[in-house]
CSV table of C-alpha atoms in Angstrom, one decimal:
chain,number,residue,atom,x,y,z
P,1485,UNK,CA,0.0,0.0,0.0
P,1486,UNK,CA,1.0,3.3,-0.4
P,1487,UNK,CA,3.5,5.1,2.6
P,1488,UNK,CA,3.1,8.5,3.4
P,1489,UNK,CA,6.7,9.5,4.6
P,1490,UNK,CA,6.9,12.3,7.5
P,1491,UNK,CA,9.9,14.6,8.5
P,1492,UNK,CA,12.1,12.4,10.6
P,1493,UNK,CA,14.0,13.7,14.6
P,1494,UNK,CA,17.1,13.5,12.6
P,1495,UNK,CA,18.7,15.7,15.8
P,1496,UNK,CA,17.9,15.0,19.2
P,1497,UNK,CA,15.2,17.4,20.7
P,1498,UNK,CA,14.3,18.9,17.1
P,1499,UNK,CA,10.5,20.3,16.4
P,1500,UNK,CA,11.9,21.7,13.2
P,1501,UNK,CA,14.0,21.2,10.8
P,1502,UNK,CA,15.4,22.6,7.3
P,1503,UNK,CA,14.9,20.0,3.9
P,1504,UNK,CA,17.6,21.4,2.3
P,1505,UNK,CA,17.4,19.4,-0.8
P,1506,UNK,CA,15.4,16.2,-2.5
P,1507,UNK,CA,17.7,13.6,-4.2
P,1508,UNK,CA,14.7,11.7,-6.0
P,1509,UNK,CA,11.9,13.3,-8.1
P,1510,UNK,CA,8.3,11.9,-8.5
P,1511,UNK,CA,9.0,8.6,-10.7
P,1512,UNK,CA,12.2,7.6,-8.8
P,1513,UNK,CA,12.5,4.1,-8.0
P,1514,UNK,CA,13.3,4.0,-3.6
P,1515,UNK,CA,15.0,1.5,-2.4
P,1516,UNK,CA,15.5,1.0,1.9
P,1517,UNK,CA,18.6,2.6,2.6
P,1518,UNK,CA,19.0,4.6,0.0
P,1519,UNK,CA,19.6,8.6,0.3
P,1520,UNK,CA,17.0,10.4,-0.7
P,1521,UNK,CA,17.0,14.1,1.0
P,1522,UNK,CA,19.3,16.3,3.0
P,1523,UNK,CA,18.4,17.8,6.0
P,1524,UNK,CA,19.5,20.4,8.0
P,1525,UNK,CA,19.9,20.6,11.5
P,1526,UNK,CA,21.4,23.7,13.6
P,1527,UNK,CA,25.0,22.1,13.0
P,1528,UNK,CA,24.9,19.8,10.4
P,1529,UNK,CA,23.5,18.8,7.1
P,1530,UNK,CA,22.2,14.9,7.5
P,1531,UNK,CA,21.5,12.5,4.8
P,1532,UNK,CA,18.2,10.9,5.3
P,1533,UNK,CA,17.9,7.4,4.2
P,1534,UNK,CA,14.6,5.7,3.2
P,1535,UNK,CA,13.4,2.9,4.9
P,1536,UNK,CA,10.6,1.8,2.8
P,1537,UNK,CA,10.8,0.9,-0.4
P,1538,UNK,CA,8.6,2.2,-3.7
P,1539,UNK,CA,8.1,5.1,-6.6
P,1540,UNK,CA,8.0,8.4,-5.4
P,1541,UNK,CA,4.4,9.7,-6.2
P,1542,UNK,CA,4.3,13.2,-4.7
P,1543,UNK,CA,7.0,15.4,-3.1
P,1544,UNK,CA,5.2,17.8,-0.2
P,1545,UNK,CA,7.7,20.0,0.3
P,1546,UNK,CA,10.3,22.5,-1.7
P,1547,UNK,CA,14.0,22.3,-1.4
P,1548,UNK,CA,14.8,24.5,1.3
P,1549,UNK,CA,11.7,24.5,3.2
P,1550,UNK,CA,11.3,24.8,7.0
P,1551,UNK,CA,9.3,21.6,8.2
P,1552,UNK,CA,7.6,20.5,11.6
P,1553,UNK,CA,9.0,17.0,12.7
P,1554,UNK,CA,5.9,14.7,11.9
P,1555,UNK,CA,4.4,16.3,8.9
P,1556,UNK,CA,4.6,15.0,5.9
P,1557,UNK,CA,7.2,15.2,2.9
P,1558,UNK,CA,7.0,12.9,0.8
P,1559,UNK,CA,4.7,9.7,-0.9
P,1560,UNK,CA,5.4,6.9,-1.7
P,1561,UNK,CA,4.0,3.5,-3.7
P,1562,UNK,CA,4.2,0.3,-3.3
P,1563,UNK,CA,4.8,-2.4,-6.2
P,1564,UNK,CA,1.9,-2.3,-8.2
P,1565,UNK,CA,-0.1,0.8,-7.2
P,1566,UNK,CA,-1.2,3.4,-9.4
P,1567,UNK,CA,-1.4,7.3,-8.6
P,1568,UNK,CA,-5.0,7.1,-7.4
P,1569,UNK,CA,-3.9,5.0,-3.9
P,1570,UNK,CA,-1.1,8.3,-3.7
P,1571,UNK,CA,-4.3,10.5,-4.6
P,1572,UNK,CA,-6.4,9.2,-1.6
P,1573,UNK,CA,-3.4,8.7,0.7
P,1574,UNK,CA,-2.7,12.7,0.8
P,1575,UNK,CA,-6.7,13.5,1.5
P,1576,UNK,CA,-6.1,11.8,4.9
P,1577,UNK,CA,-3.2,13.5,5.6
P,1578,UNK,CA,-3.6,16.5,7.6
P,1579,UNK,CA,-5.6,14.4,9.9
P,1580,UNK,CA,-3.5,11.6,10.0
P,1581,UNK,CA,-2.6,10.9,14.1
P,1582,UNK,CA,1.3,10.9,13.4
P,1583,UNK,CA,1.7,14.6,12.6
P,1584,UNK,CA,0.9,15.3,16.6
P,1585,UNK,CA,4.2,14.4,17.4
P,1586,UNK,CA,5.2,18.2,16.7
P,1587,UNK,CA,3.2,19.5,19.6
P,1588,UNK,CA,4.8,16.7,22.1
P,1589,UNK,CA,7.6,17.7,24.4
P,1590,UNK,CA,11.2,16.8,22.9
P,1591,UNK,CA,12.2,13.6,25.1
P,1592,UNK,CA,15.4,14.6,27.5
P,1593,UNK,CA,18.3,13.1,26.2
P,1594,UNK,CA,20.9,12.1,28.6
P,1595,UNK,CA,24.3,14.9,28.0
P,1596,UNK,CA,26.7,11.3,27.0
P,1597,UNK,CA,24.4,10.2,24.1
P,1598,UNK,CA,24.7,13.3,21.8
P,1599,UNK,CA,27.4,16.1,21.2
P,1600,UNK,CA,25.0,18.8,21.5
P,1601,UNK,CA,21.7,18.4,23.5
P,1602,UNK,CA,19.1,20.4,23.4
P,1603,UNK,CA,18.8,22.8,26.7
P,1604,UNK,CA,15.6,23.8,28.0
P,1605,UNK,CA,14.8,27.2,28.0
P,1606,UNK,CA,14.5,29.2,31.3
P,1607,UNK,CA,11.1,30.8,31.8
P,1608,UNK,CA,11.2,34.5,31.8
P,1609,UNK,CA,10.5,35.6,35.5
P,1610,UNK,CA,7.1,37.8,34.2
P,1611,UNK,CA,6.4,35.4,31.2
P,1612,UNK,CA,2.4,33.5,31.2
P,1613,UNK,CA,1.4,30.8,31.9
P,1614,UNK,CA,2.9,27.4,30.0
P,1615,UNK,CA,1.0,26.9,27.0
P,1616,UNK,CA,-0.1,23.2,27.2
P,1617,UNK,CA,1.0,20.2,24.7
P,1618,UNK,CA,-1.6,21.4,21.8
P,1619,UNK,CA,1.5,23.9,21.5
P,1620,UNK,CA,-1.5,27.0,20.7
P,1621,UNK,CA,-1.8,30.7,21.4
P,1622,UNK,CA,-4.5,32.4,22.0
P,1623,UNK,CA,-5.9,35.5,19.8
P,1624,UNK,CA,-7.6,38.6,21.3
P,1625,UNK,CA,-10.8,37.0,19.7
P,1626,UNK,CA,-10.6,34.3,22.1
P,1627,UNK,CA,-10.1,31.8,18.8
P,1628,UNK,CA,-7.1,29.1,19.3
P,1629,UNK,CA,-3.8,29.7,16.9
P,1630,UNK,CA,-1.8,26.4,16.2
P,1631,UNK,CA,1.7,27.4,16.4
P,1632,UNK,CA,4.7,24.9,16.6
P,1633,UNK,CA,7.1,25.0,20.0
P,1634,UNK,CA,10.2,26.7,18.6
P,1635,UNK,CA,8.3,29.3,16.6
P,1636,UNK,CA,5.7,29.7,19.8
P,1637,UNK,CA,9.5,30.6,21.8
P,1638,UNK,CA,10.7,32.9,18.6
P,1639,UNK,CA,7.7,34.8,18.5
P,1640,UNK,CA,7.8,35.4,22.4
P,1641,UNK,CA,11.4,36.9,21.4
P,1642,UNK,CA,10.4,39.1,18.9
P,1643,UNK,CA,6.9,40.5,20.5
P,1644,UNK,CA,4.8,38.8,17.8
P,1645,UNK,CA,0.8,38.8,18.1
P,1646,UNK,CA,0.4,35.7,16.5
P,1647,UNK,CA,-3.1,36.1,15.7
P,1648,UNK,CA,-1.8,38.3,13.0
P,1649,UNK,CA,-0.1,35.7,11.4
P,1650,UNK,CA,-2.2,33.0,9.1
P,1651,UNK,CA,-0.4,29.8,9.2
P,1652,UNK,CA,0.3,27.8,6.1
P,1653,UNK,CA,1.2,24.4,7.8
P,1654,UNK,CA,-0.8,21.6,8.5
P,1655,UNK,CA,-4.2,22.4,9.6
P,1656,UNK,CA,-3.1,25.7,9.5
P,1657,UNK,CA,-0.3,25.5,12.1
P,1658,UNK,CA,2.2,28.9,12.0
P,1659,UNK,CA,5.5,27.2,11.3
P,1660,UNK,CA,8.6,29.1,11.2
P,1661,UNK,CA,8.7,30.2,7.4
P,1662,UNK,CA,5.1,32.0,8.3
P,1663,UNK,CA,7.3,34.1,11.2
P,1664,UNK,CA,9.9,35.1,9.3
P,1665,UNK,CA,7.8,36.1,6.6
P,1666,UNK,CA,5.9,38.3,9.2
P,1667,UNK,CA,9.0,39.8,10.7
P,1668,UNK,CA,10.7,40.2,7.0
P,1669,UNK,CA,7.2,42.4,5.9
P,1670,UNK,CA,8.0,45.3,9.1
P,1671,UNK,CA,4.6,44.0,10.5
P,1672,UNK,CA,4.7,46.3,13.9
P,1673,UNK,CA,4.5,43.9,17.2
P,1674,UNK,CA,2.4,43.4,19.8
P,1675,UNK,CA,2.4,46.3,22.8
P,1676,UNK,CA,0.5,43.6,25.1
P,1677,UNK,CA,3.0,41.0,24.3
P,1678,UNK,CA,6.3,43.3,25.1
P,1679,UNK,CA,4.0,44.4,28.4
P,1680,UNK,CA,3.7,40.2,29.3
P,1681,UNK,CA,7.4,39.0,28.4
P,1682,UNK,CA,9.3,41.7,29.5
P,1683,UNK,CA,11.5,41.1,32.6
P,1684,UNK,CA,11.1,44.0,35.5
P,1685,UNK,CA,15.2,44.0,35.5
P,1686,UNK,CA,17.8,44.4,33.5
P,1687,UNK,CA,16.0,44.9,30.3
P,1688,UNK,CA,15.1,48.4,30.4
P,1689,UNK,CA,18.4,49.2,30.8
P,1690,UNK,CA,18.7,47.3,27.3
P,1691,UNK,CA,16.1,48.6,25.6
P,1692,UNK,CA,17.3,51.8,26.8
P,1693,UNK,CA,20.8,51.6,25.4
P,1694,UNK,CA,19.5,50.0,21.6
P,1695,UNK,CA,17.4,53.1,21.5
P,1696,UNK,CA,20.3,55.3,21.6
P,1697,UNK,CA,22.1,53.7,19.2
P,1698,UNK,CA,18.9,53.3,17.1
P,1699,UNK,CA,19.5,57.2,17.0
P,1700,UNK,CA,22.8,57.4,16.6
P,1701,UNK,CA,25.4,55.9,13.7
P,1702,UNK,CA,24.0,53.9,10.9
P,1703,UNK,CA,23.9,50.0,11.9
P,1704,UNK,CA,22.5,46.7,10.0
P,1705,UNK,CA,20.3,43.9,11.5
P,1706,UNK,CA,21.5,40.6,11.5
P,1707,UNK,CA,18.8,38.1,12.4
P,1708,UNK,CA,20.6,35.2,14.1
P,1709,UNK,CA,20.8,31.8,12.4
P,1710,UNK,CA,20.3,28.5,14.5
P,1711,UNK,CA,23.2,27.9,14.5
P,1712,UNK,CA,23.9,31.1,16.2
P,1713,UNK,CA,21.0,30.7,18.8
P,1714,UNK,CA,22.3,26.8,19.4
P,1715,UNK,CA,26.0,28.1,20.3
P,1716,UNK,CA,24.7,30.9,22.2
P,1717,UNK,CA,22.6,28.5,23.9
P,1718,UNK,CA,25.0,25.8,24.8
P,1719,UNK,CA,27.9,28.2,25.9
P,1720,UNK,CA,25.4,29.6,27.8
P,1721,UNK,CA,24.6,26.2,29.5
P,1722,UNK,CA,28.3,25.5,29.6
P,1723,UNK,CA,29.1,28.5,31.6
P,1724,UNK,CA,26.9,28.2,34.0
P,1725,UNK,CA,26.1,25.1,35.0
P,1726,UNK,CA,29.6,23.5,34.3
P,1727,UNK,CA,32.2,24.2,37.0
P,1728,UNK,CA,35.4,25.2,35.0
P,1729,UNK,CA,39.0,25.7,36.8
P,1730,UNK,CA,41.9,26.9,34.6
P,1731,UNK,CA,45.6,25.7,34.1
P,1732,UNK,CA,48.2,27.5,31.6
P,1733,UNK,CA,51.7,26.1,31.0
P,1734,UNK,CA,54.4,27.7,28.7
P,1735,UNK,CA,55.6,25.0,26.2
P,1736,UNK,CA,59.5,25.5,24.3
P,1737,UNK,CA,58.4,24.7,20.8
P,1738,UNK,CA,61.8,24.8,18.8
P,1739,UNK,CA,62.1,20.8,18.1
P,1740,UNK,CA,58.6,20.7,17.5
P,1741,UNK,CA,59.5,23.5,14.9
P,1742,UNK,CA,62.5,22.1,13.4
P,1743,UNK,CA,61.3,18.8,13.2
P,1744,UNK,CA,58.2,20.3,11.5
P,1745,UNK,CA,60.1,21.6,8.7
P,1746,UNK,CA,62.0,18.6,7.9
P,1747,UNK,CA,59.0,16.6,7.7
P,1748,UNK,CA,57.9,19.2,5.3
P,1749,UNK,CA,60.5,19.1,3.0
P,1750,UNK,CA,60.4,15.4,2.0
P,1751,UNK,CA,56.4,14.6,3.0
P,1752,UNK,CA,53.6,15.2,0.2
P,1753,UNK,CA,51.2,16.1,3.3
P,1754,UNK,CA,51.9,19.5,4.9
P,1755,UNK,CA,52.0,19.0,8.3
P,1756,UNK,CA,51.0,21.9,10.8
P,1757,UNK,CA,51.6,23.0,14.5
P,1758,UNK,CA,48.2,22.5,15.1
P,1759,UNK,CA,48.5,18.8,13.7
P,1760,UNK,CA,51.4,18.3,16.1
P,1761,UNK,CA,49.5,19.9,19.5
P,1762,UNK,CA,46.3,17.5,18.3
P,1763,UNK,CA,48.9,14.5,18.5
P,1764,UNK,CA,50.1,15.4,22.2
P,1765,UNK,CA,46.9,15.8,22.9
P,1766,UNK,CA,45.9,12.4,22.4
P,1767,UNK,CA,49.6,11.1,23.5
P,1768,UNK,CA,49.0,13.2,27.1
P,1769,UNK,CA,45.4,11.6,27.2
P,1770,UNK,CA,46.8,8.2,26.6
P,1771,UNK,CA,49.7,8.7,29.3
P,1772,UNK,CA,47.1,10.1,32.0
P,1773,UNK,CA,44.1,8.0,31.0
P,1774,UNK,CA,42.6,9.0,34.6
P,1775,UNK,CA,41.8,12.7,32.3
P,1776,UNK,CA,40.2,10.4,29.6
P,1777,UNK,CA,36.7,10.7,31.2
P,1778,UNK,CA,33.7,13.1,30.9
P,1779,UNK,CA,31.3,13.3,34.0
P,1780,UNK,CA,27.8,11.3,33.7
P,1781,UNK,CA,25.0,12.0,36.5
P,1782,UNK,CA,25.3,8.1,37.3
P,1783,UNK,CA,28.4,7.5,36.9
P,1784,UNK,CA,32.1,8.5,35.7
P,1785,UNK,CA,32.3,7.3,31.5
P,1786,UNK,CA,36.3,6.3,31.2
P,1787,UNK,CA,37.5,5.9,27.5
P,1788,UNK,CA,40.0,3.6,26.2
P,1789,UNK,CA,40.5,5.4,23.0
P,1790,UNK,CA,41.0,9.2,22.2
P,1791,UNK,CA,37.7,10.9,19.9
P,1792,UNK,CA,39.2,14.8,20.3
P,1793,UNK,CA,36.6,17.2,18.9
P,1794,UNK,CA,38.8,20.0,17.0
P,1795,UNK,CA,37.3,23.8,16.6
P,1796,UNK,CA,36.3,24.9,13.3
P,1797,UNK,CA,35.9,29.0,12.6
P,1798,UNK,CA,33.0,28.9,9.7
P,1799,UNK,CA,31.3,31.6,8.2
P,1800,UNK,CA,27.8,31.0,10.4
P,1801,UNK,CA,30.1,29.8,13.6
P,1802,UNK,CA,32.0,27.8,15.3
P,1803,UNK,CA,32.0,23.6,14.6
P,1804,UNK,CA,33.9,21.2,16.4
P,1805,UNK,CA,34.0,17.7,14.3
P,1806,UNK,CA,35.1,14.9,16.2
P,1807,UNK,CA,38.3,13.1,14.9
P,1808,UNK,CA,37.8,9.6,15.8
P,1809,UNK,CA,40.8,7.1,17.5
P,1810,UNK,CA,43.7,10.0,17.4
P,1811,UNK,CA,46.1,8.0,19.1
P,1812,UNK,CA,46.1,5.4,15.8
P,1813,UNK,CA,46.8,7.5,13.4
P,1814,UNK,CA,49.9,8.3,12.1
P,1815,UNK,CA,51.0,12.5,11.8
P,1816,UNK,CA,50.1,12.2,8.2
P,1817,UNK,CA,46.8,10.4,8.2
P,1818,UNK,CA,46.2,12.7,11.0
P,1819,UNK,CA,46.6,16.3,9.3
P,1820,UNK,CA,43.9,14.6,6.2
P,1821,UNK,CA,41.1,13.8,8.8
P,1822,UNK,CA,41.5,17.2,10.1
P,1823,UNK,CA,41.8,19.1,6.8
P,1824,UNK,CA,38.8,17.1,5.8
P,1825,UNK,CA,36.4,17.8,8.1
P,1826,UNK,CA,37.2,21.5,8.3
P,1827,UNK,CA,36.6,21.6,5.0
P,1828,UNK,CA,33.3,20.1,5.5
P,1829,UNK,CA,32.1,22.2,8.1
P,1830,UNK,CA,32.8,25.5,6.2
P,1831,UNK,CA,31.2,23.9,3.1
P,1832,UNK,CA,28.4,23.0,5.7
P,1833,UNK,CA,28.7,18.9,4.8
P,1834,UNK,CA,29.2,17.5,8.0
P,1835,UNK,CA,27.0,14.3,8.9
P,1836,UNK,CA,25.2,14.8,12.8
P,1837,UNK,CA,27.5,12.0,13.9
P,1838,UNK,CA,30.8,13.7,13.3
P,1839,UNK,CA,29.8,16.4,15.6
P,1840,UNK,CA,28.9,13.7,18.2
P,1841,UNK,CA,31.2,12.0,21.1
P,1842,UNK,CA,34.9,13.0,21.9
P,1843,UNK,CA,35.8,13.2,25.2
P,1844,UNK,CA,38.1,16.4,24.6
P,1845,UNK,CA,38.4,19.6,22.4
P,1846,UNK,CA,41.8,21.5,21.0
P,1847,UNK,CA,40.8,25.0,19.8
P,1848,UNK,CA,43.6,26.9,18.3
P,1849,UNK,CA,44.1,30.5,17.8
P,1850,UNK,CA,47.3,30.9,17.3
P,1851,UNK,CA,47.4,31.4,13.5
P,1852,UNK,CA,45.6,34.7,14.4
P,1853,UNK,CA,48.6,36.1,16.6
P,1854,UNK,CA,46.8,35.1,19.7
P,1855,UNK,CA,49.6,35.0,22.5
P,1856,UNK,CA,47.0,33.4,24.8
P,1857,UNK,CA,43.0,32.7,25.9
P,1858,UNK,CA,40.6,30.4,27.6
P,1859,UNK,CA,38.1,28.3,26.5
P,1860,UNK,CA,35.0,27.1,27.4
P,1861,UNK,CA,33.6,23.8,27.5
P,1862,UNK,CA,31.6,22.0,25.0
P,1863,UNK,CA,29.5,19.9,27.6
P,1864,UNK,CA,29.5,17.2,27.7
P,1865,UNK,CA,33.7,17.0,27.1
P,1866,UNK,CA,35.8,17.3,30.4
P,1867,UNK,CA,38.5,19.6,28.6
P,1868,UNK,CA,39.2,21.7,26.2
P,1869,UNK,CA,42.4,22.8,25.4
P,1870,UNK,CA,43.4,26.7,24.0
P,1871,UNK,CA,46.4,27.3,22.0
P,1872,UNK,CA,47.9,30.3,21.6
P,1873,UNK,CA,50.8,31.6,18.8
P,1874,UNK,CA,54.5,30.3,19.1
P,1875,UNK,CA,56.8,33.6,19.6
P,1876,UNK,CA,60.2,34.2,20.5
P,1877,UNK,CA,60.6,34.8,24.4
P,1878,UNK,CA,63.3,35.4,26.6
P,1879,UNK,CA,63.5,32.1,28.7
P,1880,UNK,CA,66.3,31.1,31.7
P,1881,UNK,CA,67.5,28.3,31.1
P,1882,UNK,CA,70.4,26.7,33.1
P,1883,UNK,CA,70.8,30.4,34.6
P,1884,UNK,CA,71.5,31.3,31.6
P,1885,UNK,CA,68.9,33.6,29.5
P,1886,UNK,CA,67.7,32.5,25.9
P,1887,UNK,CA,65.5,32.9,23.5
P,1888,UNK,CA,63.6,30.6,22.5
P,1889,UNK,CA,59.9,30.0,21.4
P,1890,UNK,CA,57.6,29.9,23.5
P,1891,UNK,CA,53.6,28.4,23.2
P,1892,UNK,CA,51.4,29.4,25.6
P,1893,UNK,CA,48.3,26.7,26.6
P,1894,UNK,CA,45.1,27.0,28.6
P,1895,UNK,CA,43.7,23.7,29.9
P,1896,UNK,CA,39.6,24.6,30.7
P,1897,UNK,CA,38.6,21.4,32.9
P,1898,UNK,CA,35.4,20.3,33.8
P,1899,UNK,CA,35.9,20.0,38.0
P,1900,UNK,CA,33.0,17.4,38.5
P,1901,UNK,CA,35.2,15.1,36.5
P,1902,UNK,CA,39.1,16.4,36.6
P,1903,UNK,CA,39.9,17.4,39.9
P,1904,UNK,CA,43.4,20.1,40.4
P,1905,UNK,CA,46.2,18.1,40.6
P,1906,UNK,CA,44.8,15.3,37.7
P,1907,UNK,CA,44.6,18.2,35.5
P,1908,UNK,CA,47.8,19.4,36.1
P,1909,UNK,CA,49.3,16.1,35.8
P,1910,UNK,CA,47.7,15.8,32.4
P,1911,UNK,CA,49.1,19.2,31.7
P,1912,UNK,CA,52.3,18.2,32.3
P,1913,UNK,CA,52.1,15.2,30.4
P,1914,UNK,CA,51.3,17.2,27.0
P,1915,UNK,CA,54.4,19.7,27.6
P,1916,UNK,CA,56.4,16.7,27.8
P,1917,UNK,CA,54.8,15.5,24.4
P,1918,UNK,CA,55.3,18.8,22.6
P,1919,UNK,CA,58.7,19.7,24.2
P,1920,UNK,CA,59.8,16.1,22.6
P,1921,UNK,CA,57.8,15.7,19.3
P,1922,UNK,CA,60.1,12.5,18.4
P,1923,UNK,CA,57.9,10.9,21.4
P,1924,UNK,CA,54.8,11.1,18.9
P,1925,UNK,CA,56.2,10.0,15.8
P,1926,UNK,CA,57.8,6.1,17.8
């Protein structure tokens, strides 16, 4: 019989998400497992994989659009059918029981099973009353508005009287391409709604300030992406619910320089600093496998092998794709995972799972004359590790002063799982490993 395919949770906690583009066309033969959209998440585009098989009858969405999780995208049929079976499929389907799913409550995921859970938002202190499961908003008529969860908390953002929006999703849900729309046409927003939302303290002295510089110097609006709203979000999260502690160490890079260079000379793969401080990582990690852990509610999650998540500068944000088994791989084969998947996050390719796991980060600034910073932590990884620019210093050494260059480090550490002294024995460990760079190549 006939399948009437839906928008898929291809990210944990989604209510929304982006089809970015159909790989099959109405006639395509579907077999199970085969690719047949990409989707995008706030991080990631995902290749979504049929698991029934048949001829694409009807596609129910554009490339590009913004979809509810649960409603559907797509028809297909079975062996046999013809397009009538399609036909009378799709008149059933905006009743069809499997769209509510979008007005449900995303299901907490526990921090260890995904690289970047979803964080509840906190209630404003003056906001309304929840708006129960059937995920609606009221009008001043009294009438009910269907509006999906993450454009209900959007809307809330922005001031918007919903009731002046008509919805254009199923049975007339407002979905997010309706909002936008709204907000793109200069539609003015509700008075009542700033009056409900607005917290008694600090925001007025916000407000206050945009207005002045609403009257001052020329500026341009940006609208945040998700991807912007999901980093905000979980740095947020990160800061203030994960206790971080600091440790920096000054590392004498001038082997790891020179050996650099030789390597360079002879080997068809360039190999960077950054390649080399990725290495020790994963050597220091190995040597003090007691910092090989991230902290779990239930229990303390020890690794045996090294996934280090490595920070990647893109045009919409930062990405931090996880290179898997670090202490395998040879310098070279090491430097090609980590050109790859840098490449793919600024060409926005990366699959949801290479954004997942890792027990550790390495985000280096030093390219961008950065002497030195702190991090902060990408829950639910125990440490991240910040690497400033190699420069020459005045050092004494053997009471003797040198020069000699010198890379500053910041170890961020997750105290629930790293205590003080563990940390700095790990740190110790990876100055060792980058002070010696032969160490990393036997």
């Amino acid at each position: 019989m006939a399948t009437l395919i839906r928008m898929p949770e291809v990210a944990a906690g989604a209510t929304e998400i982006v089809l970015s583009k159909w790989l099959v066309a109405p006639g395509s033969q579907v077999n199970v497992g085969d690719i047949i959209a990409e989707m995008e998440t706030e991080k990631a585009v995902v290749d979504y994989a049929a698991d029934t098989a048949g001829t694409v009858h009807k596609v129910l969405v554009a490339d590009g659009a913004s979809v509810d999780v649960g409603s559907p995208i797509l028809v297909l049929l079975a062996a046999g059918e013809d397009a009538a079976a399609g036909d009378a499929l799709l008149g059933d389907a905006p009743t069809a029981p499997a769209a509510a799913p979008v007005a449900a409550a995303p299901q907490e995921v526990a921090p260890i099973a995904v690289q970047s859970p979803v964080v509840p938002e906190a209630t404003p202190i003056s906001a309304p009353a929840a708006v129960p499961a059937a995920a609606t908003e009221a009008s001043a008529e009294g009438s009910r508005v269907f509006v999906s969860p993450i454009v209900r908390k959007l809307g809330r953002e922005n001031n918007v009287d919903f009731a002046q929006i008509v919805g254009t999703g199923p049975a007339g849900r407002i979905v997010r391409r309706d909002l936008e729309n709204y907000l793109a046409s200069g539609a003015p927003v509700a008075e009542q709604v700033v009056a409900q939302t607005a917290p008694a303290s600090p925001a007025p002295v916000v407000g206050s300030e945009i207005a002045k510089l609403e009257h001052s110097s020329g500026y341009v609006t940006v609208p945040h992406t998700g991807m912007r709203r999901a980093i905000a979000r979980r740095l947020t999260e990160s800061k203030s619910t994960v206790p971080h502690f600091y440790l920096t160490a000054d590392c004498k890079v001038d082997d790891l320089l020179a050996l650099r260079k030789s390597i360079n000379e002879t080997s068809p793969v360039k190999i960077s600093v950054n390649d080399f401080v990725v290495k020790a990582v994963a050597a220091a990690l190995m040597d003090v496998p007691e910092a090989n852990v991230i902290w779990n509610p239930d229990a303390m999650l020890k690794f045996e092998s090294v996934d280090l998540a490595i920070a990647v500068s893109t045009e919409g944000g930062l990405l931090t794709p996880v290179i898997r088994g670090v202490e395998k791989r040879q310098l070279s084969n090491l430097s090609q995972a980590i050109s790859e998947a840098a490449g793919r996050a600024r060409a926005g390719k990366l699959r949801q799972e290479e954004l997942e796991g890792g027990s550790f980060a390495v985000t280096n600034l030093g390219m961008f004359g950065t002497k030195e910073f702190s991090a902060i932590l990408n829950p639910p990884q125990s440490g991240i590790l910040a690497v400033g620019a190699a420069s020459p210093r005045a050092i004494v050494e053997d009471g003797q002063i040198l020069v000699a260059s010198i890379m500053t480090v910041t170890l961020s550490a997750d105290h629930r799982a790293v205590d003080g002294a563990l940390a700095a024995q790990w740190l110790a460990a990876f100055v060792k490993r980058i002070e010696n760079p032969l160490s990393m190549l036997i």
